[in-house]
mmCIF file of C-alpha atoms and ligand atoms in Angstrom:
data_model
loop_
_atom_site.group_PDB
_atom_site.id
_atom_site.type_symbol
_atom_site.label_atom_id
_atom_site.label_comp_id
_atom_site.label_asym_id
_atom_site.label_seq_id
_atom_site.Cartn_x
_atom_site.Cartn_y
_atom_site.Cartn_z
ATOM 1 C CA MET S 1269 -52.762 161.389 -60.358
ATOM 2 C CA THR S 1270 -51.336 163.501 -63.213
ATOM 3 C CA SER S 1271 -52.667 167.010 -63.461
ATOM 4 C CA VAL S 1272 -53.823 168.370 -66.828
ATOM 5 C CA PRO S 1273 -51.481 171.194 -67.926
ATOM 6 C CA LYS S 1274 -53.114 174.601 -68.180
ATOM 7 C CA ALA S 1275 -53.783 175.671 -71.756
ATOM 8 C CA ARG S 1276 -51.583 178.456 -73.068
ATOM 9 C CA VAL S 1277 -53.591 181.427 -74.225
ATOM 10 C CA VAL S 1278 -52.286 182.908 -77.472
ATOM 11 C CA VAL S 1279 -53.507 185.856 -79.524
ATOM 12 C CA VAL S 1280 -52.375 186.247 -83.149
ATOM 13 C CA THR S 1281 -53.405 189.411 -85.035
ATOM 14 C CA GLY S 1282 -53.841 189.793 -88.798
ATOM 15 C CA ILE S 1283 -54.702 186.143 -89.478
ATOM 16 C CA SER S 1284 -56.761 186.762 -92.629
ATOM 17 C CA ARG S 1285 -53.790 186.110 -94.914
ATOM 18 C CA GLY S 1286 -50.010 186.001 -95.304
ATOM 19 C CA ILE S 1287 -47.735 185.344 -92.353
ATOM 20 C CA GLY S 1288 -50.505 185.655 -89.749
ATOM 21 C CA ARG S 1289 -52.551 182.970 -91.478
ATOM 22 C CA SER S 1290 -49.493 180.724 -91.637
ATOM 23 C CA ILE S 1291 -48.710 181.250 -87.936
ATOM 24 C CA CYS S 1292 -52.295 180.298 -87.196
ATOM 25 C CA HIS S 1293 -52.145 177.174 -89.401
ATOM 26 C CA GLN S 1294 -48.867 176.023 -87.891
ATOM 27 C CA LEU S 1295 -50.091 176.474 -84.324
ATOM 28 C CA ALA S 1296 -53.478 174.878 -85.023
ATOM 29 C CA THR S 1297 -52.026 171.816 -86.695
ATOM 30 C CA GLY S 1298 -48.688 171.405 -84.941
ATOM 31 C CA TYR S 1299 -48.729 172.835 -81.431
ATOM 32 C CA ALA S 1300 -47.953 170.161 -78.862
ATOM 33 C CA GLY S 1301 -50.134 170.617 -75.795
ATOM 34 C CA PRO S 1302 -53.264 172.466 -74.795
ATOM 35 C CA LEU S 1303 -53.665 175.807 -76.512
ATOM 36 C CA VAL S 1304 -56.442 178.363 -76.741
ATOM 37 C CA LEU S 1305 -55.753 180.325 -79.903
ATOM 38 C CA TYR S 1306 -57.549 183.635 -80.398
ATOM 39 C CA ALA S 1307 -57.318 184.228 -84.144
ATOM 40 C CA ALA S 1308 -57.884 187.941 -84.688
ATOM 41 C CA SER S 1309 -58.758 189.602 -87.968
ATOM 42 C CA ARG S 1310 -60.738 192.623 -89.053
ATOM 43 C CA ALA S 1311 -63.421 190.355 -90.509
ATOM 44 C CA GLY S 1312 -63.539 188.249 -87.334
ATOM 45 C CA LYS S 1313 -63.529 185.020 -89.364
ATOM 46 C CA LEU S 1314 -61.564 181.826 -88.834
ATOM 47 C CA PRO S 1315 -58.809 181.051 -91.336
ATOM 48 C CA ASP S 1316 -59.721 178.390 -93.912
ATOM 49 C CA LEU S 1317 -58.554 175.363 -91.945
ATOM 50 C CA ASP S 1318 -59.568 171.770 -92.506
ATOM 51 C CA PRO S 1319 -61.173 170.936 -89.123
ATOM 52 C CA ALA S 1320 -59.686 167.408 -89.363
ATOM 53 C CA SER S 1321 -56.161 168.864 -89.404
ATOM 54 C CA VAL S 1322 -56.591 170.876 -86.204
ATOM 55 C CA SER S 1323 -54.860 169.297 -83.236
ATOM 56 C CA THR S 1324 -57.262 167.905 -80.647
ATOM 57 C CA THR S 1325 -55.528 169.944 -77.942
ATOM 58 C CA VAL S 1326 -56.027 173.250 -79.770
ATOM 59 C CA LYS S 1327 -59.155 175.350 -79.490
ATOM 60 C CA ILE S 1328 -59.381 178.195 -82.024
ATOM 61 C CA ILE S 1329 -61.600 181.178 -81.351
ATOM 62 C CA PRO S 1330 -62.157 183.808 -84.074
ATOM 63 C CA LEU S 1331 -62.060 187.433 -82.947
ATOM 64 C CA ALA S 1332 -62.848 190.702 -84.688
ATOM 65 C CA LEU S 1333 -60.039 193.182 -84.172
ATOM 66 C CA THR S 1334 -59.097 196.428 -85.882
ATOM 67 C CA ILE S 1335 -55.840 197.431 -84.274
ATOM 68 C CA THR S 1336 -56.248 201.088 -85.221
ATOM 69 C CA GLU S 1337 -59.460 201.380 -83.191
ATOM 70 C CA GLN S 1338 -58.973 201.711 -79.467
ATOM 71 C CA ALA S 1339 -62.497 200.430 -78.712
ATOM 72 C CA SER S 1340 -61.772 197.277 -80.683
ATOM 73 C CA VAL S 1341 -58.478 196.694 -78.835
ATOM 74 C CA ASN S 1342 -60.188 197.339 -75.483
ATOM 75 C CA ALA S 1343 -62.974 194.876 -76.368
ATOM 76 C CA LEU S 1344 -60.415 192.171 -77.165
ATOM 77 C CA ALA S 1345 -58.510 192.780 -73.927
ATOM 78 C CA SER S 1346 -61.617 192.675 -71.807
ATOM 79 C CA ARG S 1347 -62.887 189.523 -73.534
ATOM 80 C CA ILE S 1348 -59.595 187.685 -72.931
ATOM 81 C CA ARG S 1349 -59.535 188.896 -69.313
ATOM 82 C CA THR S 1350 -63.088 187.625 -68.771
ATOM 83 C CA GLU S 1351 -62.652 184.308 -70.583
ATOM 84 C CA GLN S 1352 -59.045 183.435 -69.715
ATOM 85 C CA GLY S 1353 -57.778 185.760 -66.990
ATOM 86 C CA CYS S 1354 -54.729 186.665 -69.054
ATOM 87 C CA CYS S 1355 -52.927 186.139 -72.331
ATOM 88 C CA ASP S 1356 -49.637 184.177 -72.336
ATOM 89 C CA VAL S 1357 -48.435 185.073 -75.813
ATOM 90 C CA LEU S 1358 -49.339 187.912 -78.184
ATOM 91 C CA ILE S 1359 -48.075 187.726 -81.777
ATOM 92 C CA ASN S 1360 -48.821 191.213 -83.012
ATOM 93 C CA ASN S 1361 -48.508 190.502 -86.710
ATOM 94 C CA ALA S 1362 -51.064 192.845 -88.353
ATOM 95 C CA GLY S 1363 -49.403 195.492 -90.492
ATOM 96 C CA VAL S 1364 -49.644 197.500 -93.699
ATOM 97 C CA TYR S 1365 -47.136 198.516 -96.349
ATOM 98 C CA HIS S 1366 -47.967 201.038 -99.062
ATOM 99 C CA TYR S 1367 -45.270 200.448 -101.621
ATOM 100 C CA ASN S 1368 -45.332 203.911 -103.193
ATOM 101 C CA GLU S 1369 -42.577 206.307 -104.120
ATOM 102 C CA VAL S 1370 -44.162 208.941 -101.866
ATOM 103 C CA ALA S 1371 -46.888 207.917 -99.454
ATOM 104 C CA SER S 1372 -50.047 210.049 -99.490
ATOM 105 C CA LYS S 1373 -51.237 211.632 -96.273
ATOM 106 C CA ASP S 1374 -53.858 208.909 -95.771
ATOM 107 C CA GLN S 1375 -51.361 206.131 -96.459
ATOM 108 C CA ARG S 1376 -48.844 207.732 -94.100
ATOM 109 C CA LEU S 1377 -51.455 208.017 -91.363
ATOM 110 C CA GLU S 1378 -52.667 204.468 -91.924
ATOM 111 C CA THR S 1379 -49.098 203.143 -91.839
ATOM 112 C CA TYR S 1380 -48.223 204.842 -88.569
ATOM 113 C CA ASN S 1381 -51.636 204.190 -87.058
ATOM 114 C CA THR S 1382 -51.429 200.518 -87.931
ATOM 115 C CA ASN S 1383 -47.718 199.764 -87.559
ATOM 116 C CA PHE S 1384 -47.090 202.154 -84.724
ATOM 117 C CA HIS S 1385 -50.209 203.795 -83.287
ATOM 118 C CA GLY S 1386 -49.705 207.219 -84.716
ATOM 119 C CA THR S 1387 -47.097 208.828 -82.518
ATOM 120 C CA VAL S 1388 -45.896 211.102 -85.307
ATOM 121 C CA ARG S 1389 -49.256 212.440 -86.450
ATOM 122 C CA HIS S 1390 -48.065 215.992 -85.973
ATOM 123 C CA ASP S 1391 -45.579 215.518 -88.831
ATOM 124 C CA VAL S 1392 -47.913 214.125 -91.450
ATOM 125 C CA VAL S 1393 -49.575 217.303 -92.679
ATOM 126 C CA GLU S 1394 -49.993 216.841 -96.454
ATOM 127 C CA GLY S 1395 -46.715 217.526 -98.230
ATOM 128 C CA GLN S 1396 -44.750 218.285 -95.053
ATOM 129 C CA ALA S 1397 -43.431 214.914 -93.947
ATOM 130 C CA VAL S 1398 -40.758 214.448 -96.611
ATOM 131 C CA ARG S 1399 -39.695 218.123 -96.359
ATOM 132 C CA ARG S 1400 -39.229 217.649 -92.620
ATOM 133 C CA GLY S 1401 -36.878 214.748 -93.152
ATOM 134 C CA TRP S 1402 -39.121 211.682 -92.950
ATOM 135 C CA PRO S 1403 -38.214 209.009 -95.526
ATOM 136 C CA ARG S 1404 -40.310 208.978 -98.676
ATOM 137 C CA MET S 1405 -41.993 205.730 -97.684
ATOM 138 C CA ALA S 1406 -43.758 205.676 -94.324
ATOM 139 C CA TYR S 1407 -43.302 201.928 -93.722
ATOM 140 C CA PHE S 1408 -39.671 201.913 -92.583
ATOM 141 C CA PRO S 1409 -39.817 204.634 -89.919
ATOM 142 C CA SER S 1410 -43.099 203.126 -88.640
ATOM 143 C CA LYS S 1411 -41.274 199.837 -88.050
ATOM 144 C CA ALA S 1412 -38.173 201.546 -86.632
ATOM 145 C CA ALA S 1413 -40.466 203.251 -84.120
ATOM 146 C CA LEU S 1414 -41.731 199.796 -83.180
ATOM 147 C CA ASN S 1415 -38.151 198.660 -82.497
ATOM 148 C CA ALA S 1416 -37.720 201.586 -80.119
ATOM 149 C CA ALA S 1417 -41.070 200.886 -78.449
ATOM 150 C CA THR S 1418 -40.060 197.237 -77.962
ATOM 151 C CA ARG S 1419 -37.003 198.277 -75.929
ATOM 152 C CA ILE S 1420 -39.040 200.635 -73.786
ATOM 153 C CA LEU S 1421 -41.901 198.158 -73.246
ATOM 154 C CA ALA S 1422 -39.421 195.425 -72.265
ATOM 155 C CA ARG S 1423 -37.650 197.770 -69.849
ATOM 156 C CA ASP S 1424 -40.946 198.887 -68.270
ATOM 157 C CA ASN S 1425 -42.432 195.366 -68.007
ATOM 158 C CA PRO S 1426 -39.651 193.174 -66.609
ATOM 159 C CA ASP S 1427 -42.076 190.282 -65.950
ATOM 160 C CA LEU S 1428 -42.870 189.950 -69.661
ATOM 161 C CA LEU S 1429 -40.739 188.803 -72.579
ATOM 162 C CA ILE S 1430 -41.160 191.374 -75.375
ATOM 163 C CA ASN S 1431 -39.293 191.232 -78.690
ATOM 164 C CA CYS S 1432 -39.928 192.331 -82.257
ATOM 165 C CA CYS S 1433 -38.718 190.947 -85.558
ATOM 166 C CA CYS S 1434 -38.499 191.256 -89.277
ATOM 167 C CA PRO S 1435 -39.802 187.964 -90.719
ATOM 168 C CA GLY S 1436 -37.669 188.433 -93.845
ATOM 169 C CA TRP S 1437 -38.942 189.325 -97.289
ATOM 170 C CA VAL S 1438 -41.998 187.108 -97.592
ATOM 171 C CA ASP S 1439 -44.233 186.232 -100.528
ATOM 172 C CA THR S 1440 -47.511 187.712 -99.287
ATOM 173 C CA GLU S 1441 -49.809 190.477 -100.507
ATOM 174 C CA LEU S 1442 -47.661 192.958 -98.579
ATOM 175 C CA GLY S 1443 -44.236 191.561 -99.466
ATOM 176 C CA GLY S 1444 -45.073 190.931 -103.136
ATOM 177 C CA GLN S 1445 -45.468 194.660 -103.844
ATOM 178 C CA ALA S 1446 -41.712 195.159 -104.012
ATOM 179 C CA GLY S 1447 -40.801 192.273 -106.355
ATOM 180 C CA ARG S 1448 -40.474 188.501 -105.928
ATOM 181 C CA PRO S 1449 -39.848 187.687 -102.261
ATOM 182 C CA PRO S 1450 -37.644 184.664 -101.586
ATOM 183 C CA LYS S 1451 -39.545 183.370 -98.527
ATOM 184 C CA THR S 1452 -42.845 181.485 -98.347
ATOM 185 C CA PRO S 1453 -45.388 182.514 -95.658
ATOM 186 C CA GLU S 1454 -44.443 179.308 -93.799
ATOM 187 C CA GLN S 1455 -40.804 180.389 -93.725
ATOM 188 C CA GLY S 1456 -41.914 183.901 -92.754
ATOM 189 C CA ALA S 1457 -43.724 182.491 -89.727
ATOM 190 C CA ALA S 1458 -40.489 180.935 -88.399
ATOM 191 C CA ILE S 1459 -38.988 183.915 -86.537
ATOM 192 C CA PRO S 1460 -42.273 185.101 -84.930
ATOM 193 C CA LEU S 1461 -43.013 181.509 -83.821
ATOM 194 C CA ARG S 1462 -39.490 181.109 -82.464
ATOM 195 C CA LEU S 1463 -39.789 184.335 -80.440
ATOM 196 C CA ALA S 1464 -43.174 183.274 -79.077
ATOM 197 C CA PHE S 1465 -42.502 179.600 -78.355
ATOM 198 C CA GLY S 1466 -38.804 178.764 -78.820
ATOM 199 C CA ASN S 1467 -36.089 178.851 -76.204
ATOM 200 C CA ILE S 1468 -34.631 182.323 -76.663
ATOM 201 C CA LYS S 1469 -32.910 182.248 -73.286
ATOM 202 C CA ASN S 1470 -34.972 185.127 -71.917
ATOM 203 C CA ILE S 1471 -33.478 187.593 -74.369
ATOM 204 C CA ASN S 1472 -35.723 190.598 -74.022
ATOM 205 C CA GLY S 1473 -36.421 193.899 -75.761
ATOM 206 C CA ARG S 1474 -34.482 193.097 -78.913
ATOM 207 C CA TYR S 1475 -34.990 193.259 -82.656
ATOM 208 C CA TRP S 1476 -34.514 189.885 -84.425
ATOM 209 C CA ALA S 1477 -33.959 189.232 -88.121
ATOM 210 C CA ASN S 1478 -31.907 187.247 -90.614
ATOM 211 C CA ASP S 1479 -28.631 188.653 -91.867
ATOM 212 C CA SER S 1480 -29.922 188.966 -95.440
ATOM 213 C CA VAL S 1481 -33.204 188.609 -97.339
ATOM 214 C CA SER S 1482 -32.115 185.327 -98.918
ATOM 215 C CA ASP S 1483 -31.363 183.773 -95.503
ATOM 216 C CA ILE S 1484 -34.166 181.456 -94.309
ATOM 217 C CA GLY S 1485 -32.590 180.637 -90.939
ATOM 218 C CA PRO S 1486 -34.296 181.116 -87.548
ATOM 219 C CA GLY S 1487 -33.055 184.692 -87.123
ATOM 220 C CA LYS S 1488 -30.854 186.299 -84.485
ATOM 221 C CA THR S 1489 -30.719 189.506 -82.515
ATOM 222 C CA GLN S 1490 -29.491 192.341 -84.644
ATOM 223 C CA PRO S 1491 -27.815 195.577 -83.631
ATOM 224 C CA TRP S 1492 -30.282 198.398 -83.818
HETATM 225 N N1 NAP B 1529 -44.075 190.023 -96.222
HETATM 226 C C1 NAP B 1529 -42.889 190.557 -95.963
HETATM 227 O O1 NAP B 1529 -41.963 190.467 -96.790
HETATM 228 C C2 NAP B 1529 -42.638 191.258 -94.641
HETATM 229 C C3 NAP B 1529 -41.341 191.768 -94.397
HETATM 230 C C4 NAP B 1529 -41.091 192.426 -93.171
HETATM 231 C C5 NAP B 1529 -42.114 192.552 -92.232
HETATM 232 N N2 NAP B 1529 -43.355 192.045 -92.512
HETATM 233 C C6 NAP B 1529 -44.390 192.235 -91.471
HETATM 234 O O2 NAP B 1529 -45.059 190.996 -91.213
HETATM 235 C C7 NAP B 1529 -46.432 191.289 -90.848
HETATM 236 C C8 NAP B 1529 -47.386 190.461 -91.732
HETATM 237 O O3 NAP B 1529 -47.122 190.804 -93.103
HETATM 238 P P1 NAP B 1529 -47.725 189.968 -94.345
HETATM 239 O O4 NAP B 1529 -46.697 189.985 -95.378
HETATM 240 O O5 NAP B 1529 -48.315 188.691 -93.883
HETATM 241 O O6 NAP B 1529 -48.899 191.004 -94.814
HETATM 242 P P2 NAP B 1529 -50.347 190.773 -95.489
HETATM 243 O O7 NAP B 1529 -50.389 189.508 -96.222
HETATM 244 O O8 NAP B 1529 -50.667 192.043 -96.193
HETATM 245 O O9 NAP B 1529 -51.295 190.646 -94.183
HETATM 246 C C9 NAP B 1529 -51.459 191.747 -93.326
HETATM 247 C C10 NAP B 1529 -52.472 191.406 -92.263
HETATM 248 O O10 NAP B 1529 -52.610 192.555 -91.384
HETATM 249 C C11 NAP B 1529 -54.002 192.818 -91.214
HETATM 250 N N3 NAP B 1529 -54.261 194.236 -90.934
HETATM 251 C C12 NAP B 1529 -53.865 195.322 -91.643
HETATM 252 N N4 NAP B 1529 -54.329 196.443 -91.062
HETATM 253 C C13 NAP B 1529 -55.023 196.054 -89.972
HETATM 254 C C14 NAP B 1529 -55.744 196.748 -88.961
HETATM 255 N N5 NAP B 1529 -55.841 198.104 -88.927
HETATM 256 N N6 NAP B 1529 -56.340 196.028 -87.971
HETATM 257 C C15 NAP B 1529 -56.245 194.695 -87.953
HETATM 258 N N7 NAP B 1529 -55.585 193.964 -88.880
HETATM 259 C C16 NAP B 1529 -54.994 194.651 -89.877
HETATM 260 C C17 NAP B 1529 -54.638 192.397 -92.549
HETATM 261 O O11 NAP B 1529 -56.009 192.168 -92.327
HETATM 262 P P3 NAP B 1529 -57.166 192.531 -93.381
HETATM 263 O O12 NAP B 1529 -57.414 191.256 -94.140
HETATM 264 O O13 NAP B 1529 -58.312 192.930 -92.537
HETATM 265 O O14 NAP B 1529 -56.655 193.647 -94.244
HETATM 266 C C18 NAP B 1529 -53.854 191.110 -92.838
HETATM 267 O O15 NAP B 1529 -54.398 190.022 -92.116
HETATM 268 C C19 NAP B 1529 -46.629 192.815 -91.037
HETATM 269 O O16 NAP B 1529 -46.501 193.462 -89.760
HETATM 270 C C20 NAP B 1529 -45.474 193.203 -91.949
HETATM 271 O O17 NAP B 1529 -45.104 194.557 -91.799
HETATM 272 C C21 NAP B 1529 -43.632 191.401 -93.676
#
């Protein structure tokens, strides 16, 4: 008698649009094998998927999640624990980018709170951040902090595989602020999907990216 393989439990955040929506589409329509896909967005709605295109082995569950609110994150964790026991893969895609010359205090706070849970709040007093040496845009240091956190999380959780990536410059609401991005959302989903489901030979705690913005390859570990 063949046993039915256990479904993998996957959480993708920020699925309302852009790369997150594409990751969700690609998993829902192309994942081979049983999958329970928790599709998390602030609105808690499913992405606009043709039900006929969803693989018969994939079950999608919409979830409301605001990653800047601890109660919302706790509610998601406890729901997954109750319904599934654990989560196999988390693609933490939600993010913001205020493409301004100088971020306002609120934008700076939102960027750190969203992209990196606000560890530098003490330095974002109105008008002080740039004077104290933070770059004019808040986006880049918020993501650099995430690279550092990835190393530490991987070191402290040796049973988990934890990596972070830059998906490239991708034609989404976020990426389009800075010009005309060369990558489609489908191409932007490639590196996150590879890190979550590809054979990356247990490489852990690293930052992955392409060598240049015009490169649409599967990414590689980059010195950081
Ligand atoms: N596009 C690029 O060129 C590029 C380049 C490098 C890195 N990235 C990274 O790739 C990721 C996805 O980017 P994208 O281009 O797909 O951006 P996008 O189209 O603007 O989508 C961002 C997603 O994040 C969600 N989000 C924002 N704040 C949130 C919060 N507090 N709680 C929960 N969800 C929140 C948004 O949900 P709502 O609909 O609720 O706002 C939306 O679904 C981001 O982490 C971004 O930094 C993108």
